[in-house]
Amino acid sequence: MKILIAEDEFTTRMMVQVCLENWGYRVEAVADGKQALKALQQSDSANIAILDWEMPELDGLEVCRRLKETESESAPYVILLTARDSNADILQGFDAGAEDYMTKPFNESELLARVRVAERLVRTQASLAESVIELKDALNQLETLERGVEICARCQSVFDPCDGRWRRLDEIAGDDEEQRFVVRDCPDCSG
């Protein structure tokens, strides 16, 4: 599990980084909101982001808002770590798109507990997204079966709606990934 820390104060950034690395997490640390947003928009970005509210370039709230605007399926779980502790600030952080909120100075045990909750939620969300893909594939296969399988009357090629190509039956049946066909001899051919 990869975690991004965006904190402009060096000492706090290093304390959080050391704690997370000691707990076995891969950590990327940046010093401002612009770097944080850029890092979180990469294809191999962190699953969890711990953002300071007050940072140069972009503040933590603005990073949250921009991440929320993209509505990406792989958006990180955001924990705001800030000295701001009023109820209005906490609500503003959640409204901007943060999933959790911690105040400074932070307690290591509380940080670990919150990161573990974030990790569980990230893993559950990834599992659900994978299940949705599998269900969509199953639904597509079911729709194909309901529509019927298109076979060329001349060459016996089969239309594959997944890639829009006509393929020979032996090519489809030999596909390890394709589980729709079981190849065996019928009773008349097996003699």
Coordinates of C-alpha atoms in Angstrom, one line a residue:
M1 CA 0.0 0.0 0.0
K2 CA 1.4 3.3 -1.1
I3 CA 0.8 6.5 0.9
L4 CA 1.5 10.1 -0.1
I5 CA 2.3 12.7 2.5
A6 CA 1.9 16.4 1.5
E7 CA 3.3 18.5 4.3
D8 CA 5.3 21.7 4.0
E9 CA 6.8 21.5 7.5
F10 CA 9.9 19.3 7.2
T11 CA 9.8 17.9 10.8
T12 CA 6.2 16.9 10.7
R13 CA 6.6 15.4 7.2
M14 CA 9.6 13.3 8.3
M15 CA 7.9 12.2 11.5
V16 CA 4.8 10.9 9.6
Q17 CA 7.0 9.3 6.9
V18 CA 9.2 7.5 9.5
C19 CA 6.1 6.2 11.3
L20 CA 4.5 4.9 8.1
E21 CA 7.7 3.3 6.8
N22 CA 8.3 1.6 10.2
W23 CA 4.8 0.1 9.8
G24 CA 5.7 -1.3 6.4
Y25 CA 4.1 1.3 4.0
R26 CA 5.7 2.6 0.9
V27 CA 5.8 6.4 1.3
E28 CA 6.1 9.3 -1.1
A29 CA 6.5 12.7 0.5
V30 CA 6.1 16.2 -1.1
A31 CA 6.3 19.7 0.3
D32 CA 3.3 21.4 -1.4
G33 CA -0.1 21.0 -2.8
K34 CA 0.9 21.3 -6.4
Q35 CA 3.3 18.5 -6.1
A36 CA 0.7 16.4 -4.2
L37 CA -1.9 16.9 -6.9
K38 CA 0.6 16.0 -9.7
A39 CA 1.7 12.9 -7.8
L40 CA -1.9 11.8 -7.2
Q41 CA -2.8 12.1 -10.9
Q42 CA -0.1 9.6 -12.0
S43 CA -1.1 6.1 -13.0
D44 CA 0.8 4.6 -10.1
S45 CA -0.4 7.1 -7.5
A46 CA -0.8 6.5 -3.8
N47 CA -3.9 4.8 -2.5
I48 CA -4.0 6.9 0.6
A49 CA -3.0 10.6 0.9
I50 CA -2.2 12.5 4.1
L51 CA -2.5 16.2 3.3
D52 CA -1.8 19.2 5.4
W53 CA -4.4 21.9 5.1
E54 CA -2.0 24.9 4.8
M55 CA 0.6 24.4 2.2
P56 CA 2.3 26.5 -0.6
E57 CA 0.9 26.5 -4.2
L58 CA -2.3 24.6 -3.4
D59 CA -3.7 24.0 0.1
G60 CA -5.0 20.6 1.2
L61 CA -8.6 21.6 0.7
E62 CA -8.0 22.6 -2.9
V63 CA -6.2 19.4 -3.6
C64 CA -9.2 17.5 -2.2
R65 CA -11.6 19.6 -4.3
R66 CA -9.7 18.9 -7.5
L67 CA -9.5 15.2 -6.8
K68 CA -13.2 15.1 -6.1
E69 CA -13.9 16.9 -9.4
T70 CA -12.1 14.2 -11.4
E71 CA -14.4 11.5 -10.0
S72 CA -11.8 8.9 -10.7
E73 CA -12.4 5.3 -9.7
S74 CA -8.9 5.2 -8.3
A75 CA -9.1 8.4 -6.3
P76 CA -7.1 8.2 -3.1
Y77 CA -8.5 8.0 0.5
V78 CA -7.7 11.4 1.9
I79 CA -6.8 12.2 5.5
L80 CA -6.4 15.8 6.4
L81 CA -3.7 16.3 9.0
T82 CA -3.9 19.9 10.3
A83 CA -3.6 22.2 13.3
R84 CA -7.1 23.5 12.5
D85 CA -9.5 21.9 15.0
S86 CA -12.7 23.9 15.0
N87 CA -16.0 22.2 14.1
A88 CA -16.3 24.5 11.2
D89 CA -12.9 23.6 9.9
I90 CA -13.6 19.9 10.2
L91 CA -16.8 20.2 8.3
Q92 CA -15.1 22.3 5.7
G93 CA -12.5 19.6 5.3
F94 CA -15.1 16.9 4.8
D95 CA -17.1 19.1 2.4
A96 CA -14.0 19.5 0.3
G97 CA -13.7 15.7 -0.1
A98 CA -11.5 14.4 2.7
E99 CA -12.5 11.1 4.1
D100 CA -10.9 11.6 7.5
Y101 CA -9.5 14.4 9.6
M102 CA -6.7 14.5 12.2
T103 CA -5.3 17.4 14.2
K104 CA -1.7 18.2 15.0
P105 CA 0.2 17.3 16.9
F106 CA -0.7 13.8 15.9
N107 CA -0.7 10.7 18.0
E108 CA 1.2 7.8 16.4
S109 CA -1.3 5.1 17.6
E110 CA -4.2 7.2 16.3
L111 CA -2.4 7.7 13.0
L112 CA -1.8 4.0 12.6
A113 CA -5.4 3.2 13.4
R114 CA -6.7 5.7 10.9
V115 CA -4.3 4.5 8.2
R116 CA -5.4 0.9 8.8
V117 CA -9.1 1.9 8.4
A118 CA -8.2 3.7 5.2
E119 CA -6.3 0.7 4.0
R120 CA -9.3 -1.6 4.6
L121 CA -11.6 0.7 2.8
V122 CA -9.3 1.1 -0.1
R123 CA -8.9 -2.7 -0.4
T124 CA -12.7 -3.2 -0.1
Q125 CA -13.3 -0.5 -2.8
A126 CA -10.8 -2.2 -5.1
S127 CA -12.4 -5.6 -4.6
L128 CA -15.9 -4.1 -5.3
A129 CA -14.6 -2.4 -8.5
E130 CA -13.1 -5.8 -9.6
S131 CA -16.5 -7.5 -8.9
V132 CA -18.3 -4.9 -10.9
I133 CA -16.0 -5.6 -13.9
E134 CA -16.6 -9.3 -13.5
L135 CA -20.4 -8.8 -13.3
K136 CA -20.3 -6.6 -16.4
D137 CA -18.4 -9.3 -18.3
A138 CA -20.9 -12.0 -17.2
L139 CA -23.7 -9.7 -18.2
N140 CA -22.1 -9.2 -21.6
Q141 CA -21.7 -12.9 -22.1
L142 CA -25.3 -13.5 -21.0
E143 CA -26.6 -10.9 -23.5
T144 CA -24.5 -12.6 -26.2
L145 CA -26.1 -15.9 -25.5
E146 CA -29.6 -14.3 -25.4
R147 CA -29.0 -12.7 -28.8
G148 CA -27.6 -15.8 -30.2
V149 CA -24.1 -16.6 -31.5
E150 CA -23.4 -15.4 -35.0
I151 CA -21.8 -18.0 -37.2
C152 CA -20.8 -17.6 -40.9
A153 CA -22.8 -20.1 -43.1
R154 CA -19.8 -20.5 -45.4
C155 CA -16.6 -20.7 -43.4
Q156 CA -18.1 -21.4 -39.9
S157 CA -16.3 -18.5 -38.4
V158 CA -17.9 -17.0 -35.2
F159 CA -18.4 -13.3 -34.5
D160 CA -16.7 -12.2 -31.3
P161 CA -18.6 -9.2 -29.9
C162 CA -15.9 -8.5 -27.4
D163 CA -13.4 -7.4 -30.1
G164 CA -15.7 -7.1 -33.1
R165 CA -13.8 -9.7 -35.2
W166 CA -14.8 -12.9 -36.9
R167 CA -12.7 -15.8 -35.6
R168 CA -12.4 -19.5 -36.5
L169 CA -14.2 -21.8 -34.1
D170 CA -11.0 -23.7 -33.4
E171 CA -9.3 -20.4 -32.6
I172 CA -12.0 -19.5 -30.0
A173 CA -12.2 -22.9 -28.5
G174 CA -8.4 -23.0 -28.1
D175 CA -8.4 -19.8 -26.2
D176 CA -7.4 -20.4 -22.6
E177 CA -9.2 -17.2 -21.5
E178 CA -12.4 -18.2 -23.3
Q179 CA -14.4 -20.5 -21.0
R180 CA -17.6 -20.6 -23.1
F181 CA -16.6 -23.7 -25.2
V182 CA -15.8 -27.2 -24.1
V183 CA -14.2 -29.1 -26.9
R184 CA -14.9 -32.9 -27.0
D185 CA -16.1 -35.5 -29.5
C186 CA -19.8 -36.1 -29.7
P187 CA -21.1 -39.7 -29.4
D188 CA -21.4 -40.2 -33.2
C189 CA -17.7 -39.0 -33.8
S190 CA -16.1 -40.9 -30.9
G191 CA -17.3 -44.1 -32.5

